[in-house]
Coordinates of N, CA and C in Angstrom, one line a residue:
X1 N 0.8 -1.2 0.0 CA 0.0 0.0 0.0 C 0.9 1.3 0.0
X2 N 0.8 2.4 -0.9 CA 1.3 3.5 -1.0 C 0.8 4.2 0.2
X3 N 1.8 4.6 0.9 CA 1.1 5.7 1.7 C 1.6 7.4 1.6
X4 N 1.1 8.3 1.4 CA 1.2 9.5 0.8 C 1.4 10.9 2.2
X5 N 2.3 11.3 2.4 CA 2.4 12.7 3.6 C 2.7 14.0 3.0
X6 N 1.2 14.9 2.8 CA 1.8 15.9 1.9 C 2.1 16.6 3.7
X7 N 3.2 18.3 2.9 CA 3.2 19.0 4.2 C 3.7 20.3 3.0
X8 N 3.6 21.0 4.0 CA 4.2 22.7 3.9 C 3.2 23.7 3.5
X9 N 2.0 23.6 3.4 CA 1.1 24.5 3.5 C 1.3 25.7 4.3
X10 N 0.6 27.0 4.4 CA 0.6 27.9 5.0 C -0.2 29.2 4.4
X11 N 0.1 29.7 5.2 CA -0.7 31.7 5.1 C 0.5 32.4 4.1
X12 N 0.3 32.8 2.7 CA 0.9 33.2 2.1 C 0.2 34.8 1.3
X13 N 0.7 35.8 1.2 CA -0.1 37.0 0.8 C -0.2 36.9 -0.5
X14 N -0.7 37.3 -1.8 CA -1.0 37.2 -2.8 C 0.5 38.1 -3.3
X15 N 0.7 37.0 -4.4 CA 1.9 37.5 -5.7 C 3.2 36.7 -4.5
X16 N 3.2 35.9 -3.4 CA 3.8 34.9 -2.8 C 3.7 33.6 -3.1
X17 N 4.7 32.9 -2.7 CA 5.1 31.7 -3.0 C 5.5 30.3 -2.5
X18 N 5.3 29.2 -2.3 CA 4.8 28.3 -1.3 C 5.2 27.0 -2.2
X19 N 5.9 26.0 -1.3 CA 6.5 24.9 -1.9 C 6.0 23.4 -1.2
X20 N 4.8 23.0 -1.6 CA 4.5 21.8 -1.0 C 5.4 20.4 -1.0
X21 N 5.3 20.0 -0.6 CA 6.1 18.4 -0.5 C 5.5 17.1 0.2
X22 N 5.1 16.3 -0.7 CA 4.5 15.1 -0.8 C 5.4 14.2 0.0
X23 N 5.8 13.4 0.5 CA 6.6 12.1 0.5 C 5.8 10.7 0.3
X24 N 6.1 9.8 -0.5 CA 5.7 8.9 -0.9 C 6.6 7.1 -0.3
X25 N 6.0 6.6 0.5 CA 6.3 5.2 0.8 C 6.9 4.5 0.2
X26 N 6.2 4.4 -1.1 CA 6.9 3.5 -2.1 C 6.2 3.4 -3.6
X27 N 6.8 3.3 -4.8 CA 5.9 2.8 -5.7 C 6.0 1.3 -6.1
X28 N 4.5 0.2 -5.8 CA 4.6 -1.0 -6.2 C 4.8 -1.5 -7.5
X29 N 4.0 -0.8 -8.7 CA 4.1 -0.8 -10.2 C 5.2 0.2 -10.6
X30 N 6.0 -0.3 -11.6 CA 6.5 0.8 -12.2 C 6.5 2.2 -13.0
X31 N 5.2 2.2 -13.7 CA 4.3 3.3 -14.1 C 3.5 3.6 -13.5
X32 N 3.5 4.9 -13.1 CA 2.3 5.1 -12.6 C 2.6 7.2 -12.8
X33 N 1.3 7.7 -12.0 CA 1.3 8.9 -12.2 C 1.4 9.6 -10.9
X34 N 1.7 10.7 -10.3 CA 1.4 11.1 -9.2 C 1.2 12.8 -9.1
X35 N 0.4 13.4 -8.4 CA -0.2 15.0 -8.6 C -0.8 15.4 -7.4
X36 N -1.1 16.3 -7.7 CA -1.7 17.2 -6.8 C -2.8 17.7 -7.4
X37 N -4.0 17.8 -6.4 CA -5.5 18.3 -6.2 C -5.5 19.3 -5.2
X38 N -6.8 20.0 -5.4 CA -7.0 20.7 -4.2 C -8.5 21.2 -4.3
X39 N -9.0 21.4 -3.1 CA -10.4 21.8 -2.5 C -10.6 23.2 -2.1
X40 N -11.7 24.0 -2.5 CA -11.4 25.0 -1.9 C -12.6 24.9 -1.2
X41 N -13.2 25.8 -0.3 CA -14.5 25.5 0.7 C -15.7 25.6 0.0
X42 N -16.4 24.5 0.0 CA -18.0 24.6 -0.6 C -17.9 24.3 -2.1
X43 N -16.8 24.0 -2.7 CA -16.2 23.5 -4.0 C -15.8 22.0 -4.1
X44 N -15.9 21.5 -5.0 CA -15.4 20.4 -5.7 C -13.7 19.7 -5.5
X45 N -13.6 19.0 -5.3 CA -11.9 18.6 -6.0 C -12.0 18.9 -6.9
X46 N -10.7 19.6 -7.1 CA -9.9 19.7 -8.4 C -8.5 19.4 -8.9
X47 N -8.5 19.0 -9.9 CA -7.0 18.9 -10.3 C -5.8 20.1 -10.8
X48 N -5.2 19.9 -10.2 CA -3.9 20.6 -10.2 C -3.0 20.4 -11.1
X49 N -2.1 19.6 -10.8 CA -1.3 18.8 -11.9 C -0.7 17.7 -11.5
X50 N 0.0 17.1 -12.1 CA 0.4 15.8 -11.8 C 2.1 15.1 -13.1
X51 N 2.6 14.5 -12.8 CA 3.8 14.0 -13.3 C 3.7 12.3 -13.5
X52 N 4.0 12.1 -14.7 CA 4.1 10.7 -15.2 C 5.2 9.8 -14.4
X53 N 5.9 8.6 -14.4 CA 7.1 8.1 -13.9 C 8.3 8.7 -15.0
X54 N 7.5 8.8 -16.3 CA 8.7 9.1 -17.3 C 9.4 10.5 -17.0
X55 N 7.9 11.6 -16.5 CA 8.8 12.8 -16.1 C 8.0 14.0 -16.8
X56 N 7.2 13.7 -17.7 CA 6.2 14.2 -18.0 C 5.2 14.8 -17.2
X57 N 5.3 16.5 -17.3 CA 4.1 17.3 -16.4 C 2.9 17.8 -16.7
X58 N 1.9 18.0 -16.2 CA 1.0 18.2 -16.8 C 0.0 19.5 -15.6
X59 N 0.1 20.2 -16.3 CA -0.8 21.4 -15.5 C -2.4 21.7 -16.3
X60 N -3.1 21.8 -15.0 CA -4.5 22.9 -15.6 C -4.4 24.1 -15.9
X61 N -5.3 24.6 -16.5 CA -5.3 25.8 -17.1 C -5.1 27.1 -15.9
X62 N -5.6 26.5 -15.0 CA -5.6 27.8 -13.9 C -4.1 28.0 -13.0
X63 N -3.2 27.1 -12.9 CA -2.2 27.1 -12.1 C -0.9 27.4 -13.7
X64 N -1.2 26.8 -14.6 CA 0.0 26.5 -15.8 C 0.6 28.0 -15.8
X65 N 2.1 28.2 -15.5 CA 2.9 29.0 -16.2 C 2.9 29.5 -14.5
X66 N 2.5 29.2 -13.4 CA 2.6 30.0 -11.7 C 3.1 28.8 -11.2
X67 N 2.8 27.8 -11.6 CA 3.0 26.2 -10.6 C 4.3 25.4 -11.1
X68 N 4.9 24.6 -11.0 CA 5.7 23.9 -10.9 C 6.0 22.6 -10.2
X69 N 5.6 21.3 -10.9 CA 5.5 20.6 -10.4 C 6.6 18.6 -10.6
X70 N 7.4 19.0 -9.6 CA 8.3 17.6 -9.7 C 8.6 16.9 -9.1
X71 N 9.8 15.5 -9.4 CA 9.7 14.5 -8.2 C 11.0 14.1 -8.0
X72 N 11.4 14.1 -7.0 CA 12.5 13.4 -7.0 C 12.7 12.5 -6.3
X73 N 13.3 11.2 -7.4 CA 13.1 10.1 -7.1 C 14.2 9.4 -6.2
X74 N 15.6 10.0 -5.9 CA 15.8 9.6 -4.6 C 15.3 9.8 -3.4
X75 N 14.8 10.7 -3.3 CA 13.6 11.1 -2.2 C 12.2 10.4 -2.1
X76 N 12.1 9.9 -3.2 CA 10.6 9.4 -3.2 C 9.4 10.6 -2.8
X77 N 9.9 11.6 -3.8 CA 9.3 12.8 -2.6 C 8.2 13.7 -4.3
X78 N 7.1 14.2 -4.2 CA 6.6 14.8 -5.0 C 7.1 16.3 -4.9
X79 N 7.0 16.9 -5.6 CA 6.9 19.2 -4.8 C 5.5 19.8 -6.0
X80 N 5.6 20.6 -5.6 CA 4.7 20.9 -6.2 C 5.4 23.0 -6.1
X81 N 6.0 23.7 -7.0 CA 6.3 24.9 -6.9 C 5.1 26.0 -6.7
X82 N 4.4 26.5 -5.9 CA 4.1 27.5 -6.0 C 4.5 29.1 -6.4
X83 N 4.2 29.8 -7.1 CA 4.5 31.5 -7.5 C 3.0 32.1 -7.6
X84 N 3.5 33.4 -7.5 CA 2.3 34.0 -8.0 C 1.0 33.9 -7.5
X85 N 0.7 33.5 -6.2 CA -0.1 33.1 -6.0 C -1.3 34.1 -5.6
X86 N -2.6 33.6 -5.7 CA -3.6 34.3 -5.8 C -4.6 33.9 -4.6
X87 N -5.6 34.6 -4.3 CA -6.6 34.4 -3.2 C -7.5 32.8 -3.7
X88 N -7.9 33.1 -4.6 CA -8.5 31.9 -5.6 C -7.5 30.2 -5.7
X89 N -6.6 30.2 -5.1 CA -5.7 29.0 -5.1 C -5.7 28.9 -3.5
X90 N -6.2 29.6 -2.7 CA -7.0 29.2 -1.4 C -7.3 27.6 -1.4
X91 N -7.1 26.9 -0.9 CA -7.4 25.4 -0.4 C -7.3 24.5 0.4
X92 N -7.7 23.3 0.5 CA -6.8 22.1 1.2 C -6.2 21.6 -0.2
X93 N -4.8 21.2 -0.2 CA -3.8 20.3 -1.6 C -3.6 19.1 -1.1
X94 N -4.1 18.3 -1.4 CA -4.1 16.7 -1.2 C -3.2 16.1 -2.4
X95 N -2.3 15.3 -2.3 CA -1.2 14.4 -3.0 C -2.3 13.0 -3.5
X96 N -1.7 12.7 -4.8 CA -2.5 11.3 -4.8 C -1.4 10.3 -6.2
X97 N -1.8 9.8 -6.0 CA -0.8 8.6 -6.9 C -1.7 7.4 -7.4
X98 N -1.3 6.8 -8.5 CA -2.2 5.6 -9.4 C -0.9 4.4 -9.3
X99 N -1.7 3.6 -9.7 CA -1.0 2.1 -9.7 C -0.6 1.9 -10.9
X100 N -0.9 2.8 -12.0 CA -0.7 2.4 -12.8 C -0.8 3.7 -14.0
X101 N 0.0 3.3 -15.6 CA 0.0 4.8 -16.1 C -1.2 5.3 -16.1
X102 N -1.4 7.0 -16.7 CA -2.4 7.5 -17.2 C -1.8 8.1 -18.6
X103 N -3.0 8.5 -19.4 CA -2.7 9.1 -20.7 C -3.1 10.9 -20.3
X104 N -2.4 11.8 -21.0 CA -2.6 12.8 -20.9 C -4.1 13.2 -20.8
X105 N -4.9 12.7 -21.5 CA -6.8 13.0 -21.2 C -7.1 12.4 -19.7
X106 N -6.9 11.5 -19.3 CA -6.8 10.9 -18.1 C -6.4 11.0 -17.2
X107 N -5.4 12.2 -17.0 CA -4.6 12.3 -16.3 C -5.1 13.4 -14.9
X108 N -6.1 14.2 -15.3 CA -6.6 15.4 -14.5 C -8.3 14.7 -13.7
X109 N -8.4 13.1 -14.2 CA -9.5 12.3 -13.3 C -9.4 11.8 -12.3
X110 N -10.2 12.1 -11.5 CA -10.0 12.0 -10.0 C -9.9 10.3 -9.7
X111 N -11.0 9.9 -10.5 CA -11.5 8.3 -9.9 C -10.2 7.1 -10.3
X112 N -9.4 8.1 -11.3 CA -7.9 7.1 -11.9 C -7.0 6.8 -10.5
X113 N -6.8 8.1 -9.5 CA -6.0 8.0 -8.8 C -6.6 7.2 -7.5
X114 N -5.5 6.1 -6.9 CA -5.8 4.7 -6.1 C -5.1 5.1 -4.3
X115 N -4.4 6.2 -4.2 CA -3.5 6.6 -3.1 C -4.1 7.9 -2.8
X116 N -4.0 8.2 -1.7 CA -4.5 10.1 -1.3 C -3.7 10.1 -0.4
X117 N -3.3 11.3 0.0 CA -2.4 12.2 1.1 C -3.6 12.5 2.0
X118 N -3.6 13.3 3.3 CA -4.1 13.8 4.3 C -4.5 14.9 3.7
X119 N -3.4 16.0 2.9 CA -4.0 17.4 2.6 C -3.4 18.4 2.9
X120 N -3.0 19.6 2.8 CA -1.9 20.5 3.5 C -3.0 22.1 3.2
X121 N -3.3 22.6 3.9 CA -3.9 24.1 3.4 C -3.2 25.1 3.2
X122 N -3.5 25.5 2.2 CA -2.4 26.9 1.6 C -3.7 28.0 1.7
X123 N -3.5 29.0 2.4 CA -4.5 30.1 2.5 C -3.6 31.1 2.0
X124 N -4.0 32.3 1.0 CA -3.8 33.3 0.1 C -4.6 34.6 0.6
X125 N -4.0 35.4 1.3 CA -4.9 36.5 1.5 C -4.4 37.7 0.7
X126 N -5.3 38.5 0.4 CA -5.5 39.3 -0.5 C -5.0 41.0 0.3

């Protein structure tokens, strides 16, 4: 069983910057995908972005060209770069990981990923 510990959340002012970090257990399969989501209050999950095993990144439209997201594999560790940040990227950011690959269409669906993190809250005041 993968088990997932995101941390480094915090109270950041707008047009600041915040560096989450996942740590990851182990991966059992050798492809697989792993990313970041996040909740904001009274809203949906959403996806964030996420990284293939090959190294491949993939951002949504709302965070692409502010966010930054990689893994390093002696670490076994995800990050996720925050910049730029806005009131609107207010959330809980939950880590999650799949057993197995995803295809770029696939990759931003919640029900794909098999592992979840606890959650870390990044609050953005204006």
């Amino acid at each position: 069983e993968v088990q997932l510990q995101a941390s480094g959340g915090g109270l950041v002012q707008a047009g600041g910057s915040l560096r989450l970090s996942c740590a990851a257990s182990a991966f059992i399969f050798p492809d697989y995908a792993i990313g970041w989501f996040r909740q904001a209050p009274g809203k949906d999950r959403e996806w964030v972005s996420s990284i293939s095993s090959t190294g491949t990144a993939y951002y949504s439209d709302s965070v692409k060209g502010r966010f930054t997201i990689s893994f390093d594999n002696a670490k076994n560790t995800l990050y996720l770069q925050m910049d730029s940040l806005k009131p609107g990227d207010t959330a809980i950011y939950y880590c999650a990981s799949t057993d197995g690959p995803l295809s770029a269409e696939t990759m931003s669906a919640i029900p794909w990923y098999d592992h979840w993190g606890q959650g870390t809250l990044v609050t953005v005041s204006s």
